[in-house]
Amino acid sequence: MIVGGGHAALCAAITAGEAGAKVLILEAAPRHMRGGNSRHTRNLRAMHRAPTATLTGTYTEDEYWEDIERVTAGVTNESLARQMIRESEELVTWLDERGVRFQPALSGTLSLGRTNAFFLGGGKALLNTLYRHAEAIGVEIRYASEVTSVAVDDGRFASVGLENGATVDAGALIAASGGFQSNTDWMRAAWGPAADNFLIRGTPYNTGTLLRALHESGMRTIGDPTQCHAVAIDARAPKFDGGIVSRLDCVCFSVVVNQNGERFYDEGEDFWPKRYAIWGRLVAQQPEQIAYSVIDSKVTENFMPSVFPPIEAATISELALELEINPAALEETIETFNAAVQVGSYDPTQLDGCRTAGVSPAKTNWALPIDTPPYYAYPLRPGITFTYLGLAVDADARVLRDDGTPAPNIFAAGEIMAGNVLGQGYCAGTGMTIGGVYGRIAGAHAA
Amino acid sequence: MSAALVPTREAARVMDVCNACRYCEGYCAVFQTMTTRRTFAESDLEYMSNLCHQCNACYHACQYAPPHEFAINVPRAMADLRAETYERFAWPARAASAFQRNGLVTAIAVSVFLALLLGFLLFLQDSTFEQHIGPGAFYAVISHATMVVLGSVSFGFAILAIGIGMRRFARSIGLGPVRLSHLRHAGANVAEMRYLGGHTPDGCNDIGESFSTARRFFHQSTLWGFVLCFASTCVATLYDYGFGWEAPYPVLSVPVLLGTIGGVGLMIGCSGLFVIKRRCDPAPVSPRFLGMDYAFLFLLFMVAATGLLLLAFRETTAMGLLLGIHLGFVLGFFVTMPYGKFVHGGYRFVALLKYAQEQ
């Protein structure tokens, strides 16, 4: 039995089904919303020792590991992380053999063509293909079947209870039901009232019910409840399910201020795809969990178009009024910033070293004076992708019990156990790699 | 807001969302074109709507498809606008309303009327029911001159009207001077039907969420069937005027072989496309196309079927009536050509030429 319906669940179901097991998928969402956060994804990060049809150059185990070690600042499990990395090499081929199509890196792929394999059509296209394949090999899929309780007997999985009151048993359980980011109460318990201002980028169905139930049944959890993959996104996005179009790629070419009109971090530290995952947390720490990315008309074409039009004004003080920031404060911030910009050779395609001097925080790349009206602002809020507090697992994806021994027939894959690899930070495409790799491992061992 | 603006505005809204997402950029020329623009003028959208081949891959792959609140449905938005462009550029403008009126009723009524009229006129003459065999047999029923006048006037007008429409469309979207390389690029796209999945073994989303090559196969069968029938007519014209050989020609002659294979191709293609249309998921399809599509498939099928019937019974006394009915459907097809689905080929080819120029 697999609880969940995203990439990890399907990789587990297909692996177990192909090994001859009788497989049931319990997906909480209705069919049109199936697939958890996978429906909003578009790539996975894969190791490769030579260029492939979709991946350029090489991406070795050590380089991949260094990337994971850096973004997590070492809050990771090296042996699991390296296992994920090694297994990622075969994952692309495995998916391809089951009908998933990949595309070469194009305009929207954010210069990740070397490290990340992009699904043709995105995550929903991948899901459609995997669901079709799963059905073809006899996997049973029940939609709108939310699991609300779990019965564990002496450390062994026995059955789950569904929302409609039914009980379903199975020889083994694979928990692949995601994080708990869509559970407002749990988020508030972790973050306090600030959580009310968070937007959830993906599915509203990831409420962590199974995660909590397994924890309360004696399974060990890992990770900090406030750690998550959090991106700065457009504040006007819907509360749930806004997905990729709420992204804003303008931050590194802008000046970002909080509601007090103050800057709070180096906007030009690195390319946006390498920094987007720290900005959710940065904005979450600002008053009212809101910030504004301010640009002038010089740089409007340097980043991907976004879905919500910017707030526009002829002067900085008018812009401040639109944003309900004290005009004097914003004007002072911009003037100070402009005065600190050093002469350089601006180039949005590389780390150009155009920087400020004598202002704190500094802006270390792409620093241009904000002086050419009209001025524009994009409001930013933390956009939560998924939480990292999850089930602790071993190398077979077996969930560990409180005493540290693995449960014989309980497995976990995907976001629900991503915290084993990602203690903090994020590296684009890792979520889908964890799902695919541990989905396959869990499916193989559960079968 | 005028009714004509509605499809344009919806297409612009959809493209603004898509351009912030770009997950579909690997699918087709529409998305490749989209990524080269930040805003979408009316002419851009006219162009992009005719680049769209309604393969529906982007609809099934879309995480924002209805019932998501963004309600993104690219094939539907593009098809609504595409139907609008057919009317916008039609010549004479007055006739454009034929697209708006139920195209199915119009096309079928015109052709059935013509078929009956010809049949009835022939019914009144005795020679219709006599057996005619050998060179000039058809002309014993309908004079050579009548056939030439009816055919060339109706076909000539259709070509003129379609040509003017394509020219207006090309001007509106800003097609530049066409070079051989552009023709080669666009021609190759048509030949392999790249955007119905011709460049992958998977094909397109012809019916629903699964991919299949059925729609591409039947489309190619229809397209090449039509081309062979047209070639048959050209060869026959050459025989008649160049060599003085009068129809009907032997079964193993070039015109009859081309026409037979072409006719069979048309019947298979049209039947297949009809079944796919009946079974397909209606969500990504524009209702503005349904009448047009069915009328076109019906007419093409009837032209082919009556042509093959005529071939089968041309040595019997039924030949005269069958000839009248066949010519009736051919004329009906010619008359409705500029105001029905037939124009999609021309507009899409112009759009593919523009795409070749933008590469």
PDB file of C-alpha atoms in Angstrom, chain A residues 84-330:
ATOM      1  CA  MET A  84      20.652   9.409  -3.623  1.00  0.00           C
ATOM      2  CA  ILE A  85      23.320  10.934  -5.857  1.00  0.00           C
ATOM      3  CA  ARG A  86      24.588   7.594  -7.164  1.00  0.00           C
ATOM      4  CA  GLU A  87      21.099   6.258  -7.776  1.00  0.00           C
ATOM      5  CA  SER A  88      20.088   9.472  -9.590  1.00  0.00           C
ATOM      6  CA  GLU A  89      22.325   8.468 -12.470  1.00  0.00           C
ATOM      7  CA  GLU A  90      20.028   5.618 -13.465  1.00  0.00           C
ATOM      8  CA  LEU A  91      16.766   7.384 -12.632  1.00  0.00           C
ATOM      9  CA  VAL A  92      16.539   9.368 -15.874  1.00  0.00           C
ATOM     10  CA  THR A  93      16.922   6.210 -17.963  1.00  0.00           C
ATOM     11  CA  TRP A  94      14.462   4.324 -15.784  1.00  0.00           C
ATOM     12  CA  LEU A  95      11.826   7.041 -16.247  1.00  0.00           C
ATOM     13  CA  ASP A  96      12.541   7.256 -19.969  1.00  0.00           C
ATOM     14  CA  GLU A  97      11.972   3.524 -20.318  1.00  0.00           C
ATOM     15  CA  ARG A  98       8.549   4.003 -18.757  1.00  0.00           C
ATOM     16  CA  GLY A  99       7.544   6.668 -21.249  1.00  0.00           C
ATOM     17  CA  VAL A 100       8.604   9.887 -19.505  1.00  0.00           C
ATOM     18  CA  ARG A 101      10.042  12.301 -22.061  1.00  0.00           C
ATOM     19  CA  PHE A 102      12.776  14.811 -21.365  1.00  0.00           C
ATOM     20  CA  GLN A 103      13.635  17.975 -23.238  1.00  0.00           C
ATOM     21  CA  PRO A 104      16.869  19.787 -23.921  1.00  0.00           C
ATOM     22  CA  ALA A 105      17.573  22.870 -21.838  1.00  0.00           C
ATOM     23  CA  LEU A 106      15.808  25.884 -23.395  1.00  0.00           C
ATOM     24  CA  SER A 107      14.933  29.427 -22.364  1.00  0.00           C
ATOM     25  CA  GLY A 108      12.914  28.739 -19.231  1.00  0.00           C
ATOM     26  CA  THR A 109      15.344  26.257 -17.774  1.00  0.00           C
ATOM     27  CA  LEU A 110      17.411  28.782 -15.858  1.00  0.00           C
ATOM     28  CA  SER A 111      20.880  27.632 -16.911  1.00  0.00           C
ATOM     29  CA  LEU A 112      20.471  24.266 -15.208  1.00  0.00           C
ATOM     30  CA  GLY A 113      20.937  22.247 -18.393  1.00  0.00           C
ATOM     31  CA  ARG A 114      24.067  20.556 -17.109  1.00  0.00           C
ATOM     32  CA  THR A 115      22.824  19.357 -13.738  1.00  0.00           C
ATOM     33  CA  ASN A 116      19.071  18.961 -14.164  1.00  0.00           C
ATOM     34  CA  ALA A 117      16.976  16.834 -16.512  1.00  0.00           C
ATOM     35  CA  PHE A 118      13.797  18.627 -17.594  1.00  0.00           C
ATOM     36  CA  PHE A 119      10.519  16.796 -18.139  1.00  0.00           C
ATOM     37  CA  LEU A 120       8.942  17.575 -21.486  1.00  0.00           C
ATOM     38  CA  GLY A 121       5.750  19.404 -20.531  1.00  0.00           C
ATOM     39  CA  GLY A 122       6.652  19.530 -16.824  1.00  0.00           C
ATOM     40  CA  GLY A 123       5.705  17.476 -13.791  1.00  0.00           C
ATOM     41  CA  LYS A 124       2.063  16.903 -14.686  1.00  0.00           C
ATOM     42  CA  ALA A 125       3.086  15.378 -18.005  1.00  0.00           C
ATOM     43  CA  LEU A 126       5.466  13.087 -16.093  1.00  0.00           C
ATOM     44  CA  LEU A 127       2.680  12.136 -13.689  1.00  0.00           C
ATOM     45  CA  ASN A 128       0.215  11.412 -16.488  1.00  0.00           C
ATOM     46  CA  THR A 129       2.729   9.048 -18.057  1.00  0.00           C
ATOM     47  CA  LEU A 130       3.581   7.300 -14.799  1.00  0.00           C
ATOM     48  CA  TYR A 131      -0.091   6.936 -13.826  1.00  0.00           C
ATOM     49  CA  ARG A 132      -0.835   5.391 -17.223  1.00  0.00           C
ATOM     50  CA  HIS A 133       2.097   3.021 -16.838  1.00  0.00           C
ATOM     51  CA  ALA A 134       1.089   2.105 -13.285  1.00  0.00           C
ATOM     52  CA  GLU A 135      -2.469   1.355 -14.390  1.00  0.00           C
ATOM     53  CA  ALA A 136      -1.171  -0.693 -17.311  1.00  0.00           C
ATOM     54  CA  ILE A 137       0.818  -2.968 -14.995  1.00  0.00           C
ATOM     55  CA  GLY A 138      -2.172  -3.475 -12.711  1.00  0.00           C
ATOM     56  CA  VAL A 139      -1.634  -0.976  -9.900  1.00  0.00           C
ATOM     57  CA  GLU A 140      -4.934  -0.056  -8.270  1.00  0.00           C
ATOM     58  CA  ILE A 141      -5.417   3.675  -7.716  1.00  0.00           C
ATOM     59  CA  ARG A 142      -8.030   5.197  -5.431  1.00  0.00           C
ATOM     60  CA  TYR A 143      -8.468   8.961  -5.610  1.00  0.00           C
ATOM     61  CA  ALA A 144     -10.009  11.239  -2.973  1.00  0.00           C
ATOM     62  CA  SER A 145      -8.922   8.664  -0.404  1.00  0.00           C
ATOM     63  CA  GLU A 146      -7.370  10.586   2.441  1.00  0.00           C
ATOM     64  CA  VAL A 147      -5.708   8.493   5.134  1.00  0.00           C
ATOM     65  CA  THR A 148      -6.552   9.856   8.580  1.00  0.00           C
ATOM     66  CA  SER A 149      -5.121   7.204  10.883  1.00  0.00           C
ATOM     67  CA  VAL A 150      -2.679   4.338  10.937  1.00  0.00           C
ATOM     68  CA  ALA A 151      -2.639   1.170  13.013  1.00  0.00           C
ATOM     69  CA  VAL A 152       0.850  -0.012  13.980  1.00  0.00           C
ATOM     70  CA  ASP A 153       1.064  -3.230  15.964  1.00  0.00           C
ATOM     71  CA  ASP A 154       4.265  -3.871  17.879  1.00  0.00           C
ATOM     72  CA  GLY A 155       6.248  -1.753  15.428  1.00  0.00           C
ATOM     73  CA  ARG A 156       4.653  -3.393  12.387  1.00  0.00           C
ATOM     74  CA  PHE A 157       2.220  -1.715  10.046  1.00  0.00           C
ATOM     75  CA  ALA A 158      -1.261  -3.251  10.165  1.00  0.00           C
ATOM     76  CA  SER A 159      -3.771  -0.956   8.430  1.00  0.00           C
ATOM     77  CA  VAL A 160      -4.842   2.601   7.705  1.00  0.00           C
ATOM     78  CA  GLY A 161      -8.155   4.304   8.358  1.00  0.00           C
ATOM     79  CA  LEU A 162      -9.655   6.492   5.665  1.00  0.00           C
ATOM     80  CA  GLU A 163     -11.631   9.698   5.994  1.00  0.00           C
ATOM     81  CA  ASN A 164     -14.800   7.854   5.011  1.00  0.00           C
ATOM     82  CA  GLY A 165     -14.336   5.467   7.942  1.00  0.00           C
ATOM     83  CA  ALA A 166     -13.090   2.486   5.949  1.00  0.00           C
ATOM     84  CA  THR A 167     -10.081   0.479   7.076  1.00  0.00           C
ATOM     85  CA  VAL A 168      -7.612  -0.876   4.554  1.00  0.00           C
ATOM     86  CA  ASP A 169      -4.835  -3.310   5.420  1.00  0.00           C
ATOM     87  CA  ALA A 170      -1.748  -4.381   3.519  1.00  0.00           C
ATOM     88  CA  GLY A 171       1.454  -6.307   3.972  1.00  0.00           C
ATOM     89  CA  ALA A 172       3.579  -3.200   3.795  1.00  0.00           C
ATOM     90  CA  LEU A 173       3.131   0.554   3.849  1.00  0.00           C
ATOM     91  CA  ILE A 174       5.050   3.105   1.808  1.00  0.00           C
ATOM     92  CA  ALA A 175       4.449   6.605   3.124  1.00  0.00           C
ATOM     93  CA  ALA A 176       4.818   9.020   0.229  1.00  0.00           C
ATOM     94  CA  SER A 177       2.323  11.654   1.225  1.00  0.00           C
ATOM     95  CA  GLY A 178       4.545  14.735   1.313  1.00  0.00           C
ATOM     96  CA  GLY A 179       5.279  17.327   3.979  1.00  0.00           C
ATOM     97  CA  PHE A 180       2.853  19.179   6.223  1.00  0.00           C
ATOM     98  CA  GLN A 181       3.120  22.676   4.743  1.00  0.00           C
ATOM     99  CA  SER A 182      -0.576  22.845   3.867  1.00  0.00           C
ATOM    100  CA  ASN A 183      -1.552  22.200   7.481  1.00  0.00           C
ATOM    101  CA  THR A 184      -2.031  25.765   8.715  1.00  0.00           C
ATOM    102  CA  ASP A 185      -2.236  24.777  12.389  1.00  0.00           C
ATOM    103  CA  TRP A 186       0.982  22.799  12.286  1.00  0.00           C
ATOM    104  CA  MET A 187       2.764  25.620  10.426  1.00  0.00           C
ATOM    105  CA  ARG A 188       1.539  28.111  13.029  1.00  0.00           C
ATOM    106  CA  ALA A 189       2.736  25.835  15.805  1.00  0.00           C
ATOM    107  CA  ALA A 190       6.195  25.862  14.238  1.00  0.00           C
ATOM    108  CA  TRP A 191       6.422  29.492  13.101  1.00  0.00           C
ATOM    109  CA  GLY A 192       3.913  31.377  15.213  1.00  0.00           C
ATOM    110  CA  PRO A 193       1.474  33.830  13.634  1.00  0.00           C
ATOM    111  CA  ALA A 194       3.981  34.590  10.835  1.00  0.00           C
ATOM    112  CA  ALA A 195       2.838  31.344   9.212  1.00  0.00           C
ATOM    113  CA  ASP A 196      -0.467  32.982   8.313  1.00  0.00           C
ATOM    114  CA  ASN A 197       1.394  35.150   5.815  1.00  0.00           C
ATOM    115  CA  PHE A 198       3.043  32.235   4.031  1.00  0.00           C
ATOM    116  CA  LEU A 199       1.857  31.150   0.642  1.00  0.00           C
ATOM    117  CA  ILE A 200       1.905  27.440  -0.226  1.00  0.00           C
ATOM    118  CA  ARG A 201       3.266  26.984  -3.731  1.00  0.00           C
ATOM    119  CA  GLY A 202       1.883  23.518  -4.254  1.00  0.00           C
ATOM    120  CA  THR A 203      -0.912  21.166  -3.412  1.00  0.00           C
ATOM    121  CA  PRO A 204      -3.317  21.926  -0.557  1.00  0.00           C
ATOM    122  CA  TYR A 205      -3.472  18.170   0.193  1.00  0.00           C
ATOM    123  CA  ASN A 206      -0.117  17.877   1.956  1.00  0.00           C
ATOM    124  CA  THR A 207      -1.358  18.174   5.511  1.00  0.00           C
ATOM    125  CA  GLY A 208       1.082  15.797   7.172  1.00  0.00           C
ATOM    126  CA  THR A 209      -1.672  13.612   8.626  1.00  0.00           C
ATOM    127  CA  LEU A 210       0.147  10.331   7.969  1.00  0.00           C
ATOM    128  CA  LEU A 211       3.474  11.815   9.094  1.00  0.00           C
ATOM    129  CA  ARG A 212       1.968  12.765  12.446  1.00  0.00           C
ATOM    130  CA  ALA A 213       0.087   9.490  12.799  1.00  0.00           C
ATOM    131  CA  LEU A 214       3.242   7.457  12.173  1.00  0.00           C
ATOM    132  CA  HIS A 215       5.216   9.615  14.589  1.00  0.00           C
ATOM    133  CA  GLU A 216       2.569   9.089  17.246  1.00  0.00           C
ATOM    134  CA  SER A 217       2.729   5.348  16.519  1.00  0.00           C
ATOM    135  CA  GLY A 218       6.379   5.174  17.502  1.00  0.00           C
ATOM    136  CA  MET A 219       8.234   6.177  14.341  1.00  0.00           C
ATOM    137  CA  ARG A 220      11.212   8.474  14.591  1.00  0.00           C
ATOM    138  CA  THR A 221      11.158  11.892  12.966  1.00  0.00           C
ATOM    139  CA  ILE A 222      14.086  13.932  11.770  1.00  0.00           C
ATOM    140  CA  GLY A 223      14.499  17.634  11.167  1.00  0.00           C
ATOM    141  CA  ASP A 224      13.338  20.999  12.384  1.00  0.00           C
ATOM    142  CA  PRO A 225       9.665  21.916  11.809  1.00  0.00           C
ATOM    143  CA  THR A 226      10.619  25.395  10.609  1.00  0.00           C
ATOM    144  CA  GLN A 227      12.978  24.094   7.947  1.00  0.00           C
ATOM    145  CA  CYS A 228      11.554  23.893   4.480  1.00  0.00           C
ATOM    146  CA  HIS A 229      12.098  24.682   0.838  1.00  0.00           C
ATOM    147  CA  ALA A 230      10.922  28.292   0.912  1.00  0.00           C
ATOM    148  CA  VAL A 231      11.167  30.660  -2.013  1.00  0.00           C
ATOM    149  CA  ALA A 232      10.375  34.346  -2.308  1.00  0.00           C
ATOM    150  CA  ILE A 233       7.367  34.547  -4.624  1.00  0.00           C
ATOM    151  CA  ASP A 234       4.901  37.162  -5.782  1.00  0.00           C
ATOM    152  CA  ALA A 235       2.745  38.144  -2.818  1.00  0.00           C
ATOM    153  CA  ARG A 236      -0.315  38.240  -5.074  1.00  0.00           C
ATOM    154  CA  ALA A 237      -0.184  34.502  -5.785  1.00  0.00           C
ATOM    155  CA  PRO A 238      -3.066  32.359  -4.521  1.00  0.00           C
ATOM    156  CA  LYS A 239      -2.720  30.860  -1.019  1.00  0.00           C
ATOM    157  CA  PHE A 240      -2.310  27.360  -2.511  1.00  0.00           C
ATOM    158  CA  ASP A 241      -1.299  25.867  -5.820  1.00  0.00           C
ATOM    159  CA  GLY A 242       0.112  29.004  -7.478  1.00  0.00           C
ATOM    160  CA  GLY A 243       3.126  27.011  -8.623  1.00  0.00           C
ATOM    161  CA  ILE A 244       5.871  28.229 -10.863  1.00  0.00           C
ATOM    162  CA  VAL A 245       4.193  31.305 -12.355  1.00  0.00           C
ATOM    163  CA  SER A 246       4.333  33.091  -9.014  1.00  0.00           C
ATOM    164  CA  ARG A 247       8.136  33.117  -9.240  1.00  0.00           C
ATOM    165  CA  LEU A 248       9.953  36.421  -9.553  1.00  0.00           C
ATOM    166  CA  ASP A 249      13.369  36.410 -11.157  1.00  0.00           C
ATOM    167  CA  CYS A 250      13.954  40.128 -10.711  1.00  0.00           C
ATOM    168  CA  VAL A 251      15.424  40.026  -7.195  1.00  0.00           C
ATOM    169  CA  CYS A 252      19.104  39.956  -8.176  1.00  0.00           C
ATOM    170  CA  PHE A 253      18.641  42.957 -10.480  1.00  0.00           C
ATOM    171  CA  SER A 254      16.713  44.920  -7.862  1.00  0.00           C
ATOM    172  CA  VAL A 255      16.886  46.459  -4.441  1.00  0.00           C
ATOM    173  CA  VAL A 256      14.749  44.587  -1.923  1.00  0.00           C
ATOM    174  CA  VAL A 257      13.247  46.490   1.002  1.00  0.00           C
ATOM    175  CA  ASN A 258      10.951  45.500   3.831  1.00  0.00           C
ATOM    176  CA  GLN A 259       7.835  47.341   5.007  1.00  0.00           C
ATOM    177  CA  ASN A 260      10.111  49.829   6.829  1.00  0.00           C
ATOM    178  CA  GLY A 261      11.794  50.699   3.556  1.00  0.00           C
ATOM    179  CA  GLU A 262      15.072  49.073   4.648  1.00  0.00           C
ATOM    180  CA  ARG A 263      17.291  46.698   2.748  1.00  0.00           C
ATOM    181  CA  PHE A 264      18.174  43.477   4.574  1.00  0.00           C
ATOM    182  CA  TYR A 265      20.300  41.196   2.363  1.00  0.00           C
ATOM    183  CA  ASP A 266      22.732  41.213  -0.574  1.00  0.00           C
ATOM    184  CA  GLU A 267      20.387  40.935  -3.566  1.00  0.00           C
ATOM    185  CA  GLY A 268      23.253  40.251  -5.976  1.00  0.00           C
ATOM    186  CA  GLU A 269      25.020  37.502  -4.052  1.00  0.00           C
ATOM    187  CA  ASP A 270      24.634  34.982  -6.881  1.00  0.00           C
ATOM    188  CA  PHE A 271      22.390  34.006  -9.771  1.00  0.00           C
ATOM    189  CA  TRP A 272      18.765  33.764  -8.755  1.00  0.00           C
ATOM    190  CA  PRO A 273      18.456  29.989  -9.341  1.00  0.00           C
ATOM    191  CA  LYS A 274      21.258  29.568  -6.805  1.00  0.00           C
ATOM    192  CA  ARG A 275      19.706  31.934  -4.281  1.00  0.00           C
ATOM    193  CA  TYR A 276      15.929  31.738  -4.687  1.00  0.00           C
ATOM    194  CA  ALA A 277      15.714  29.104  -1.971  1.00  0.00           C
ATOM    195  CA  ILE A 278      17.185  31.337   0.754  1.00  0.00           C
ATOM    196  CA  TRP A 279      14.928  34.290   0.053  1.00  0.00           C
ATOM    197  CA  GLY A 280      11.750  32.665   1.311  1.00  0.00           C
ATOM    198  CA  ARG A 281      13.315  32.451   4.737  1.00  0.00           C
ATOM    199  CA  LEU A 282      14.738  35.963   4.501  1.00  0.00           C
ATOM    200  CA  VAL A 283      11.310  37.431   3.731  1.00  0.00           C
ATOM    201  CA  ALA A 284       9.734  35.288   6.458  1.00  0.00           C
ATOM    202  CA  GLN A 285      11.976  37.070   8.956  1.00  0.00           C
ATOM    203  CA  GLN A 286      10.816  40.566   7.927  1.00  0.00           C
ATOM    204  CA  PRO A 287       7.947  42.472   9.579  1.00  0.00           C
ATOM    205  CA  GLU A 288       4.587  41.179   8.343  1.00  0.00           C
ATOM    206  CA  GLN A 289       6.537  38.663   6.204  1.00  0.00           C
ATOM    207  CA  ILE A 290       6.520  40.975   3.216  1.00  0.00           C
ATOM    208  CA  ALA A 291       9.193  42.637   1.097  1.00  0.00           C
ATOM    209  CA  TYR A 292       9.331  44.584  -2.155  1.00  0.00           C
ATOM    210  CA  SER A 293      11.709  44.109  -5.039  1.00  0.00           C
ATOM    211  CA  VAL A 294      12.246  47.568  -6.534  1.00  0.00           C
ATOM    212  CA  ILE A 295      13.656  48.149 -10.017  1.00  0.00           C
ATOM    213  CA  ASP A 296      13.759  51.002 -12.462  1.00  0.00           C
ATOM    214  CA  SER A 297      13.009  50.912 -16.167  1.00  0.00           C
ATOM    215  CA  LYS A 298      16.592  50.052 -17.169  1.00  0.00           C
ATOM    216  CA  VAL A 299      16.436  46.405 -16.198  1.00  0.00           C
ATOM    217  CA  THR A 300      12.854  45.353 -16.973  1.00  0.00           C
ATOM    218  CA  GLU A 301      13.956  43.034 -19.773  1.00  0.00           C
ATOM    219  CA  ASN A 302      16.736  41.274 -17.847  1.00  0.00           C
ATOM    220  CA  PHE A 303      14.550  38.648 -16.190  1.00  0.00           C
ATOM    221  CA  MET A 304      11.762  36.238 -17.065  1.00  0.00           C
ATOM    222  CA  PRO A 305       8.367  37.866 -17.472  1.00  0.00           C
ATOM    223  CA  SER A 306       6.122  37.305 -14.460  1.00  0.00           C
ATOM    224  CA  VAL A 307       2.437  36.720 -14.311  1.00  0.00           C
ATOM    225  CA  PHE A 308       1.404  39.644 -12.130  1.00  0.00           C
ATOM    226  CA  PRO A 309       2.201  43.108 -13.518  1.00  0.00           C
ATOM    227  CA  PRO A 310       4.526  45.235 -11.374  1.00  0.00           C
ATOM    228  CA  ILE A 311       3.325  48.155  -9.293  1.00  0.00           C
ATOM    229  CA  GLU A 312       4.421  51.255 -11.199  1.00  0.00           C
ATOM    230  CA  ALA A 313       5.084  54.879 -10.183  1.00  0.00           C
ATOM    231  CA  ALA A 314       6.829  57.940 -11.594  1.00  0.00           C
ATOM    232  CA  THR A 315       8.827  58.704  -8.462  1.00  0.00           C
ATOM    233  CA  ILE A 316      10.243  56.717  -5.560  1.00  0.00           C
ATOM    234  CA  SER A 317       8.011  58.495  -3.073  1.00  0.00           C
ATOM    235  CA  GLU A 318       4.881  57.733  -5.108  1.00  0.00           C
ATOM    236  CA  LEU A 319       5.997  54.127  -5.297  1.00  0.00           C
ATOM    237  CA  ALA A 320       6.443  54.099  -1.520  1.00  0.00           C
ATOM    238  CA  LEU A 321       2.879  55.381  -1.076  1.00  0.00           C
ATOM    239  CA  GLU A 322       1.585  52.591  -3.308  1.00  0.00           C
ATOM    240  CA  LEU A 323       3.472  50.084  -1.153  1.00  0.00           C
ATOM    241  CA  GLU A 324       2.415  51.759   2.115  1.00  0.00           C
ATOM    242  CA  ILE A 325       6.038  52.354   3.011  1.00  0.00           C
ATOM    243  CA  ASN A 326       7.117  55.660   4.594  1.00  0.00           C
ATOM    244  CA  PRO A 327       8.202  57.664   1.481  1.00  0.00           C
ATOM    245  CA  ALA A 328      11.084  59.368   3.279  1.00  0.00           C
ATOM    246  CA  ALA A 329      12.458  55.992   4.414  1.00  0.00           C
ATOM    247  CA  LEU A 330      12.352  54.460   0.938  1.00  0.00           C
TER     248      LEU A 330
END
